[in-house]
Short mmCIF file of C-alpha atoms and ligand atoms in Angstrom, two decimals:
data_model
loop_
_atom_site.label_atom_id
_atom_site.label_comp_id
_atom_site.label_asym_id
_atom_site.label_seq_id
_atom_site.Cartn_x
_atom_site.Cartn_y
_atom_site.Cartn_z
CA MET A 1232 -7.02 109.14 80.93
CA THR A 1233 -7.82 112.39 79.17
CA CYS A 1234 -8.58 115.77 80.72
CA ARG A 1235 -12.13 116.76 79.79
CA ILE A 1236 -11.18 120.47 79.92
CA CYS A 1237 -7.94 120.68 77.86
CA GLY A 1238 -7.44 117.18 76.39
CA SER A 1239 -4.09 116.49 78.13
CA SER A 1240 -3.39 113.19 79.91
CA THR A 1241 -4.36 112.90 83.60
CA GLU A 1242 -3.01 110.98 86.59
CA THR A 1243 -5.04 109.30 89.32
CA ILE A 1244 -4.73 110.93 92.73
CA LEU A 1245 -7.44 109.16 94.72
CA ASP A 1246 -9.27 105.78 94.35
CA LEU A 1247 -12.35 105.32 96.58
CA GLY A 1248 -13.32 101.95 95.05
CA SER A 1249 -16.91 101.66 93.74
CA SER A 1250 -20.17 103.02 94.96
CA PRO A 1251 -23.68 103.34 93.42
CA PRO A 1252 -24.78 106.79 92.22
CA ALA A 1253 -25.11 108.71 95.49
CA ASN A 1254 -28.71 109.96 94.98
CA SER A 1255 -29.99 106.58 93.83
CA LEU A 1256 -31.85 105.84 97.07
CA LEU A 1257 -33.73 102.52 97.00
CA ALA A 1258 -37.51 102.00 97.49
CA SER A 1259 -36.79 98.60 99.17
CA PRO A 1260 -33.75 97.05 100.91
CA THR A 1261 -33.98 94.15 98.38
CA ASP A 1262 -33.48 96.59 95.44
CA TYR A 1263 -30.07 96.86 93.83
CA ALA A 1264 -28.13 99.86 92.68
CA ARG A 1265 -25.15 99.05 90.61
CA PRO A 1266 -21.82 100.42 91.84
CA PHE A 1267 -19.41 102.39 89.54
CA PRO A 1268 -15.84 103.38 90.31
CA LEU A 1269 -15.01 106.57 92.14
CA VAL A 1270 -11.58 107.62 90.93
CA LEU A 1271 -10.30 111.24 91.07
CA GLU A 1272 -7.67 112.42 88.49
CA HIS A 1273 -5.47 115.45 88.05
CA CYS A 1274 -4.43 117.21 84.82
CA GLY A 1275 -0.93 118.68 85.19
CA ARG A 1276 -1.56 121.10 82.37
CA CYS A 1277 -4.72 123.01 83.27
CA GLN A 1278 -4.83 121.77 86.96
CA ASN A 1279 -8.25 120.23 86.40
CA LEU A 1280 -9.43 117.70 88.96
CA GLN A 1281 -12.00 115.30 87.52
CA LEU A 1282 -13.84 112.08 88.17
CA ARG A 1283 -12.43 109.36 85.88
CA ASP A 1284 -15.62 107.47 85.12
CA CYS A 1285 -18.73 109.54 84.41
CA LEU A 1286 -22.32 108.35 84.16
CA THR A 1287 -24.46 110.20 81.68
CA ALA A 1288 -26.45 113.18 82.85
CA ALA A 1289 -29.63 111.49 81.62
CA ASP A 1290 -28.93 108.47 83.91
CA LEU A 1291 -28.28 110.70 86.90
CA TYR A 1292 -30.99 113.39 86.70
CA ARG A 1293 -34.11 111.96 85.15
CA ASP A 1294 -35.94 111.57 88.43
CA TYR A 1295 -33.85 113.42 91.01
CA LEU A 1296 -34.01 113.28 94.81
CA TYR A 1297 -31.92 116.25 95.72
CA VAL A 1298 -34.17 119.06 96.94
CA THR A 1299 -32.50 122.17 98.19
CA PRO A 1300 -33.01 122.11 101.97
CA ASP A 1301 -34.85 125.06 103.48
CA SER A 1302 -31.84 126.06 105.64
CA PRO A 1303 -30.95 129.30 107.45
CA GLN A 1304 -27.37 128.78 106.37
CA LEU A 1305 -28.40 128.76 102.71
CA GLN A 1306 -30.64 131.80 103.18
CA ALA A 1307 -27.66 133.70 104.72
CA HIS A 1308 -25.56 132.52 101.73
CA TYR A 1309 -28.15 133.89 99.22
CA GLU A 1310 -28.13 137.21 101.00
CA LEU A 1311 -24.27 137.39 101.03
CA LEU A 1312 -24.08 136.36 97.40
CA LEU A 1313 -26.70 138.86 96.29
CA ARG A 1314 -25.02 141.63 98.36
CA ALA A 1315 -21.59 140.84 96.61
CA LEU A 1316 -23.13 140.63 93.18
CA THR A 1317 -25.11 143.86 93.67
CA ALA A 1318 -22.03 145.73 95.12
CA GLU A 1319 -20.19 145.14 91.82
CA ARG A 1320 -23.34 145.83 89.86
CA TYR A 1321 -23.31 142.43 88.27
CA VAL A 1322 -26.96 142.32 89.40
CA GLU A 1323 -29.24 145.32 89.31
CA PRO A 1324 -33.01 145.84 89.84
CA THR A 1325 -33.50 145.78 86.03
CA SER A 1326 -31.69 142.48 85.64
CA PHE A 1327 -33.04 139.37 83.96
CA VAL A 1328 -31.55 136.40 85.87
CA LEU A 1329 -31.40 132.95 84.27
CA GLU A 1330 -30.46 130.19 86.70
CA ILE A 1331 -29.19 126.86 85.37
CA GLY A 1332 -29.87 123.81 87.53
CA SER A 1333 -32.31 125.95 89.54
CA ASN A 1334 -33.69 122.89 91.42
CA VAL A 1335 -36.91 123.87 93.28
CA GLY A 1336 -36.25 127.55 92.70
CA MET A 1337 -35.04 128.40 96.16
CA PHE A 1338 -32.41 131.04 95.05
CA LEU A 1339 -34.71 132.48 92.38
CA ARG A 1340 -37.47 132.90 94.88
CA TYR A 1341 -35.11 134.95 97.00
CA LEU A 1342 -34.15 137.07 93.91
CA GLN A 1343 -37.58 137.42 92.46
CA PRO A 1344 -38.69 140.54 94.36
CA ARG A 1345 -35.29 142.22 93.79
CA VAL A 1346 -34.88 141.94 90.02
CA ARG A 1347 -36.97 142.47 86.85
CA LYS A 1348 -37.32 138.85 85.84
CA VAL A 1349 -36.16 135.34 86.87
CA LEU A 1350 -36.22 132.18 84.94
CA GLY A 1351 -34.97 128.70 85.87
CA ILE A 1352 -33.92 125.67 83.80
CA ASP A 1353 -33.47 122.25 85.43
CA PRO A 1354 -33.54 118.72 83.81
CA ALA A 1355 -35.47 116.88 86.58
CA ALA A 1356 -39.20 116.73 85.85
CA ASN A 1357 -40.31 116.10 89.48
CA ILE A 1358 -38.13 119.02 90.67
CA CYS A 1359 -39.31 121.46 87.96
CA ARG A 1360 -42.91 120.80 88.92
CA MET A 1361 -42.17 121.78 92.51
CA ALA A 1362 -40.45 125.04 91.31
CA THR A 1363 -43.30 125.91 88.91
CA ASP A 1364 -45.89 125.18 91.65
CA SER A 1365 -44.04 127.64 93.89
CA GLY A 1366 -44.27 130.51 91.28
CA ILE A 1367 -40.82 130.26 89.67
CA ASP A 1368 -41.02 129.95 85.86
CA THR A 1369 -38.86 126.88 85.15
CA ILE A 1370 -37.96 125.16 81.90
CA CYS A 1371 -37.56 121.40 82.23
CA ASP A 1372 -34.49 120.66 80.14
CA PHE A 1373 -30.73 120.36 80.11
CA PHE A 1374 -28.97 123.67 79.43
CA GLU A 1375 -27.04 123.27 76.24
CA PRO A 1376 -26.81 125.26 72.95
CA ARG A 1377 -30.18 123.87 71.71
CA SER A 1378 -32.16 124.93 74.82
CA ALA A 1379 -30.19 128.18 75.08
CA GLU A 1380 -31.51 129.14 71.62
CA LEU A 1381 -35.10 128.35 72.71
CA ILE A 1382 -34.61 130.49 75.78
CA GLU A 1383 -33.32 133.46 73.67
CA ASN A 1384 -36.23 133.21 71.34
CA ALA A 1385 -38.83 133.06 74.10
CA HIS A 1386 -37.32 135.36 76.64
CA GLY A 1387 -34.44 137.31 75.12
CA LYS A 1388 -30.87 137.45 76.46
CA PRO A 1389 -30.38 137.40 80.25
CA SER A 1390 -28.27 140.16 82.02
CA ILE A 1391 -26.80 137.45 84.25
CA ILE A 1392 -26.61 133.65 84.10
CA VAL A 1393 -26.17 131.83 87.39
CA ALA A 1394 -25.00 128.25 87.64
CA ARG A 1395 -24.77 127.14 91.25
CA HIS A 1396 -23.42 123.67 92.03
CA CYS A 1397 -24.31 122.22 88.64
CA LEU A 1398 -21.45 122.85 86.18
CA ALA A 1399 -19.54 119.96 87.77
CA HIS A 1400 -22.49 117.73 87.34
CA ASN A 1401 -22.15 117.06 83.61
CA PRO A 1402 -19.28 115.12 81.90
CA ASP A 1403 -18.83 117.82 79.29
CA PRO A 1404 -18.49 121.29 80.85
CA HIS A 1405 -17.85 122.78 77.41
CA LEU A 1406 -21.44 122.14 76.52
CA LEU A 1407 -22.83 124.38 79.33
CA ILE A 1408 -20.20 127.09 78.95
CA SER A 1409 -20.68 127.27 75.19
CA ALA A 1410 -24.48 127.57 75.65
CA ALA A 1411 -23.97 130.27 78.26
CA ALA A 1412 -21.48 132.10 75.98
CA SER A 1413 -24.07 132.04 73.18
CA LEU A 1414 -26.49 133.93 75.43
CA LEU A 1415 -24.02 136.44 76.99
CA THR A 1416 -23.96 140.03 75.66
CA ASP A 1417 -20.66 141.97 76.24
CA ALA A 1418 -22.27 143.53 79.37
CA ALA A 1419 -23.63 140.28 80.85
CA TYR A 1420 -22.09 138.07 83.54
CA LEU A 1421 -21.90 134.35 84.10
CA VAL A 1422 -21.70 133.38 87.79
CA ILE A 1423 -20.65 129.87 88.56
CA GLU A 1424 -20.63 128.44 92.11
CA ASN A 1425 -19.02 125.22 92.98
CA ALA A 1426 -17.17 123.33 95.71
CA TYR A 1427 -13.66 124.70 95.63
CA ALA A 1428 -10.94 122.23 94.77
CA LEU A 1429 -8.58 123.73 97.29
CA ASN A 1430 -11.06 123.11 100.17
CA THR A 1431 -11.88 119.63 98.98
CA VAL A 1432 -8.16 118.69 99.03
CA GLN A 1433 -6.90 120.62 102.00
CA GLN A 1434 -9.77 119.81 104.29
CA ASN A 1435 -9.78 116.09 103.43
CA GLU A 1436 -13.31 116.28 101.98
CA PHE A 1437 -12.93 113.05 100.07
CA ASP A 1438 -16.61 112.38 100.53
CA GLN A 1439 -17.29 115.25 98.07
CA VAL A 1440 -16.17 112.72 95.45
CA TYR A 1441 -19.27 111.16 94.06
CA HIS A 1442 -20.69 110.52 90.58
CA GLU A 1443 -22.50 113.81 90.26
CA HIS A 1444 -19.32 115.72 91.08
CA MET A 1445 -17.37 115.15 87.89
CA PHE A 1446 -15.13 118.23 88.39
CA TYR A 1447 -13.53 120.04 91.33
CA PHE A 1448 -12.87 123.53 89.99
CA SER A 1449 -10.07 125.97 90.76
CA ILE A 1450 -9.19 129.37 89.34
CA GLN A 1451 -6.74 127.64 87.12
CA SER A 1452 -9.05 125.02 85.63
CA MET A 1453 -12.03 127.46 85.36
CA SER A 1454 -9.86 130.03 83.56
CA ALA A 1455 -8.69 127.31 81.11
CA LEU A 1456 -12.25 126.23 80.55
CA LEU A 1457 -13.62 129.71 79.99
CA GLY A 1458 -10.78 130.57 77.65
CA PHE A 1459 -12.01 127.97 75.12
CA HIS A 1460 -15.21 130.05 74.78
CA GLY A 1461 -13.94 133.58 74.65
CA LEU A 1462 -14.79 134.20 78.31
CA HIS A 1463 -12.55 135.08 81.23
CA LEU A 1464 -12.70 135.57 85.02
CA VAL A 1465 -13.28 139.03 86.42
CA ASN A 1466 -13.95 138.10 90.06
CA ALA A 1467 -14.00 135.20 92.45
CA LEU A 1468 -15.20 134.99 96.00
CA LEU A 1469 -15.11 132.26 98.61
CA ALA A 1470 -18.10 131.12 100.57
CA PRO A 1471 -18.32 128.67 103.51
CA VAL A 1472 -21.35 126.67 102.09
CA HIS A 1473 -20.96 122.95 101.10
CA GLY A 1474 -17.63 122.55 102.80
CA GLY A 1475 -16.09 125.58 101.05
CA SER A 1476 -17.30 126.91 97.78
CA ILE A 1477 -16.05 129.38 95.22
CA VAL A 1478 -18.16 131.80 93.24
CA PHE A 1479 -16.52 132.62 89.86
CA VAL A 1480 -17.66 135.67 87.91
CA ALA A 1481 -16.91 135.55 84.21
CA LYS A 1482 -17.76 137.60 81.20
CA ARG A 1483 -17.12 137.78 77.50
CA ARG A 1484 -13.55 139.06 77.00
CA CYS A 1485 -13.75 142.80 76.01
CA ALA A 1486 -11.31 145.64 75.85
CA GLY A 1487 -11.08 147.48 79.13
CA ASP A 1488 -12.02 144.48 81.31
CA TYR A 1489 -10.04 143.87 84.46
CA ALA A 1490 -10.04 141.17 87.11
CA VAL A 1491 -10.28 142.20 90.78
CA PRO A 1492 -7.06 141.52 92.80
CA ALA A 1493 -8.83 138.60 94.63
CA VAL A 1494 -8.44 136.48 91.46
CA GLU A 1495 -4.66 136.82 91.45
CA ALA A 1496 -4.37 136.26 95.17
CA LEU A 1497 -6.33 132.99 94.92
CA LEU A 1498 -4.23 131.99 91.91
CA ARG A 1499 -1.09 132.38 93.96
CA ARG A 1500 -2.47 130.29 96.85
CA GLU A 1501 -3.55 127.52 94.38
CA ARG A 1502 -0.17 127.38 92.74
CA ALA A 1503 1.39 126.74 96.17
CA SER A 1504 -1.27 124.27 97.32
CA LEU A 1505 -2.50 122.07 94.42
CA THR A 1506 0.81 120.15 94.29
CA PRO A 1507 1.66 116.39 94.09
CA HIS A 1508 2.74 116.60 97.78
CA VAL A 1509 -0.64 117.95 98.86
CA PHE A 1510 -2.45 115.26 96.79
CA SER A 1511 -0.46 112.59 98.55
CA GLN A 1512 -1.37 114.10 101.97
CA PHE A 1513 -5.04 114.08 100.84
CA ARG A 1514 -4.78 110.42 99.97
CA SER A 1515 -3.18 109.53 103.38
CA ALA A 1516 -5.75 111.59 105.29
CA THR A 1517 -8.57 109.81 103.44
CA GLU A 1518 -7.22 106.41 104.37
CA SER A 1519 -6.65 107.52 107.90
CA ILE A 1520 -10.28 108.84 108.23
CA ARG A 1521 -11.55 105.48 106.97
CA ALA A 1522 -9.55 103.54 109.58
CA SER A 1523 -10.47 105.89 112.46
CA LEU A 1524 -14.21 105.98 111.59
CA ARG A 1525 -14.42 102.15 111.18
CA SER A 1526 -12.70 101.56 114.47
CA LEU A 1527 -14.82 104.22 116.32
CA VAL A 1528 -18.11 102.93 114.96
CA HIS A 1529 -17.31 99.20 115.46
CA GLY A 1530 -16.04 99.97 119.00
CA LEU A 1531 -19.23 101.93 119.95
CA VAL A 1532 -21.52 99.23 118.53
CA ALA A 1533 -19.65 96.59 120.45
CA ASP A 1534 -20.28 98.68 123.63
CA GLY A 1535 -23.99 98.58 122.79
CA LYS A 1536 -24.25 102.18 121.62
CA LEU A 1537 -26.89 103.22 119.13
CA ILE A 1538 -25.70 105.19 116.07
CA TYR A 1539 -27.77 106.94 113.38
CA THR A 1540 -26.48 109.08 110.54
CA TYR A 1541 -27.80 112.62 110.07
CA GLY A 1542 -28.43 113.70 106.50
CA ALA A 1543 -29.13 111.35 103.57
CA THR A 1544 -26.49 113.28 101.65
CA ALA A 1545 -24.69 112.24 98.48
CA LYS A 1546 -21.37 112.72 100.32
CA GLY A 1547 -22.68 110.47 103.08
CA ASN A 1548 -23.05 107.64 100.66
CA THR A 1549 -19.42 108.00 99.57
CA LEU A 1550 -18.40 108.05 103.16
CA LEU A 1551 -20.44 104.99 104.19
CA ASN A 1552 -19.59 102.89 101.17
CA TYR A 1553 -15.91 103.74 101.22
CA THR A 1554 -15.64 102.87 104.96
CA GLY A 1555 -17.88 99.81 104.54
CA LEU A 1556 -20.37 100.87 107.24
CA THR A 1557 -23.91 99.64 106.74
CA HIS A 1558 -27.33 99.16 108.35
CA GLU A 1559 -25.63 96.42 110.48
CA GLN A 1560 -23.84 99.18 112.55
CA ILE A 1561 -26.15 102.13 111.76
CA PRO A 1562 -29.91 101.22 111.50
CA LEU A 1563 -31.30 104.66 110.61
CA CYS A 1564 -30.52 107.91 108.82
CA ALA A 1565 -32.44 111.14 109.77
CA ASP A 1566 -33.32 113.49 106.90
CA SER A 1567 -35.75 116.39 106.36
CA THR A 1568 -36.43 115.74 102.68
CA PRO A 1569 -39.84 114.07 102.25
CA VAL A 1570 -38.87 112.33 98.93
CA LYS A 1571 -35.93 110.61 100.66
CA GLN A 1572 -37.85 109.39 103.69
CA GLY A 1573 -38.84 105.75 103.75
CA LYS A 1574 -36.12 104.93 101.19
CA TYR A 1575 -32.85 103.10 101.76
CA LEU A 1576 -29.28 104.41 101.18
CA PRO A 1577 -27.72 102.57 98.26
CA GLN A 1578 -25.38 99.74 99.27
CA SER A 1579 -25.36 100.51 103.04
CA LEU A 1580 -29.12 99.86 103.11
CA ILE A 1581 -29.68 102.33 105.92
CA ARG A 1582 -33.35 103.33 106.17
CA VAL A 1583 -34.07 107.09 105.87
CA VAL A 1584 -36.62 108.47 108.44
CA PRO A 1585 -37.89 111.98 109.14
CA GLU A 1586 -35.89 113.94 111.64
CA GLN A 1587 -38.77 113.88 114.16
CA GLU A 1588 -38.86 110.01 114.03
CA ALA A 1589 -35.08 109.76 114.70
CA LEU A 1590 -35.41 112.31 117.50
CA ALA A 1591 -38.25 110.46 119.13
CA THR A 1592 -35.77 107.62 119.97
CA PRO A 1593 -32.52 109.66 120.00
CA PRO A 1594 -29.39 107.57 119.52
CA ASP A 1595 -26.20 107.74 121.55
CA TYR A 1596 -24.38 109.16 118.49
CA PHE A 1597 -25.28 110.80 115.22
CA LEU A 1598 -22.73 110.39 112.47
CA LEU A 1599 -22.94 113.81 110.73
CA THR A 1600 -23.11 112.87 107.08
CA ALA A 1601 -24.33 116.46 106.47
CA TRP A 1602 -21.31 117.89 108.29
CA ASN A 1603 -21.62 121.03 106.16
CA TYR A 1604 -24.69 121.88 108.25
CA ARG A 1605 -23.01 120.86 111.48
CA ASP A 1606 -23.91 123.80 113.78
CA GLU A 1607 -27.41 124.06 112.39
CA ILE A 1608 -28.13 120.35 112.93
CA ILE A 1609 -26.62 120.18 116.40
CA ALA A 1610 -28.74 123.27 117.37
CA LYS A 1611 -31.80 121.57 115.97
CA VAL A 1612 -31.20 118.35 117.92
CA ARG A 1613 -30.61 120.25 121.15
CA GLN A 1614 -33.72 122.39 120.58
CA SER A 1615 -35.74 119.18 120.31
CA GLY A 1616 -34.83 118.51 123.88
CA THR A 1617 -32.24 115.78 123.02
CA VAL A 1618 -29.26 116.31 125.20
CA ARG A 1619 -27.66 112.89 125.30
CA SER A 1620 -26.83 112.36 121.65
CA ARG A 1621 -23.31 113.17 120.65
CA PHE A 1622 -22.02 113.87 117.19
CA ILE A 1623 -19.32 112.16 115.16
CA VAL A 1624 -17.92 114.59 112.59
CA PRO A 1625 -15.99 112.75 109.92
CA VAL A 1626 -13.89 115.52 108.20
CA PRO A 1627 -11.36 117.05 108.19
CA HIS A 1628 -10.52 114.49 110.92
CA VAL A 1629 -12.81 112.14 112.81
CA GLU A 1630 -13.94 114.00 115.92
CA VAL A 1631 -16.74 113.45 118.51
CA VAL A 1632 -18.46 116.60 119.76
P1 TYD B 3169 -26.29 118.57 101.18
O1 TYD B 3169 -25.38 118.85 102.28
O2 TYD B 3169 -26.62 119.58 100.27
O3 TYD B 3169 -25.71 117.32 100.56
P2 TYD B 3169 -25.13 116.60 99.28
O4 TYD B 3169 -24.80 117.60 98.25
O5 TYD B 3169 -23.88 115.85 99.86
O6 TYD B 3169 -26.23 115.63 98.90
O7 TYD B 3169 -27.62 117.86 101.69
C1 TYD B 3169 -28.17 118.11 102.90
C2 TYD B 3169 -29.02 116.98 103.32
O8 TYD B 3169 -29.21 117.08 104.69
C3 TYD B 3169 -30.40 116.95 102.63
O9 TYD B 3169 -30.74 115.66 102.30
C4 TYD B 3169 -31.32 117.51 103.75
C5 TYD B 3169 -30.60 117.13 104.99
N1 TYD B 3169 -30.77 118.06 106.07
C6 TYD B 3169 -31.52 117.60 107.21
O10 TYD B 3169 -32.00 116.49 107.22
N2 TYD B 3169 -31.70 118.47 108.20
C7 TYD B 3169 -31.23 119.78 108.19
O11 TYD B 3169 -31.37 120.52 109.19
C8 TYD B 3169 -30.43 120.21 107.07
C9 TYD B 3169 -29.80 121.59 107.04
C10 TYD B 3169 -30.22 119.26 106.09
#
């Protein structure tokens, strides 16, 4: 196929079969969500990793179920992120911060007392209402050149544009970057946070591959993308959230700009690590996780053990559907998000219940489909007084803790 960043031809590195869109939870177990292929490809020219088959953004985000969880880990991340952005003076008390894909406005709520002005833009109507109700001015739209112009007319140009975990959620990343570039002055910054391709591949996070994740960015592919729009990277930092994320800091290319040494150091690591050999190890590890998890779960069920999943995550749906585990082995999924509760995971048809309900009849094992919140969730379960449940962690290798 064709690289959606640079136009070169791509090669398949991982095929996970087909799965319904990961956030299309079902109202009833008799509802049907159509599966689409989950195939990951690599571009040898710009090192882009992309999903081969993309659904349209309108299909994915019209009515959206992902609500940023109110998590201590995320609050700690916002603090770290703001500290790093402030230390380099990318953000200042006089800043106007525009956040793209701002969801319910959790990050902007954290920033609001610390900067001059915050504004969010998010395409999901149900989510925008929640943000606006909580006091965060949020435009309900896709961020593209048309809406960027409306923002400029109504609010002026921002000092910093933040796009956290959303650039990869659109089949054409050029659209968002060109819209951002149209709003950036020479002194303004574009901050993009995403799952880091190196973590995805090296830590066997195959479950990060789902229809909303259409790109797995690296320094190399991000530099290539930015270059098409007159932008370049000046900084990059790594963060542990979501299984290993990278925060790219970009700006309009100007005389006198320089990139901090961290960018070159990451680039060197990537060149040694995003290789055909590593992709083939990733593929083998993925197959081996499927075999181990299937055999563990089927063995436990045969021994009469009760298993629930913890976290109605998008990645959990990839994991369950790729391994072929369903409500027949795992009757319930615990999740804190009210809009997910009472619904059914697509294809596996596992019913989502509030955490308290799952903890009222604690299972022998929780399969941690939200493994990125592993310590937080284990602590929460223990604090509820549940001591007997053990936890199955699926990546980087199947482990029972
Ligand atoms: P996330 O890891 O952001 O997943 P993905 O991007 O793969 O969808 O989602 C976390 C999910 O886990 C979300 O549905 C809320 C749920 N959750 C709990 O149920 N309890 C918790 O303590 C935490 C931190 C999350």
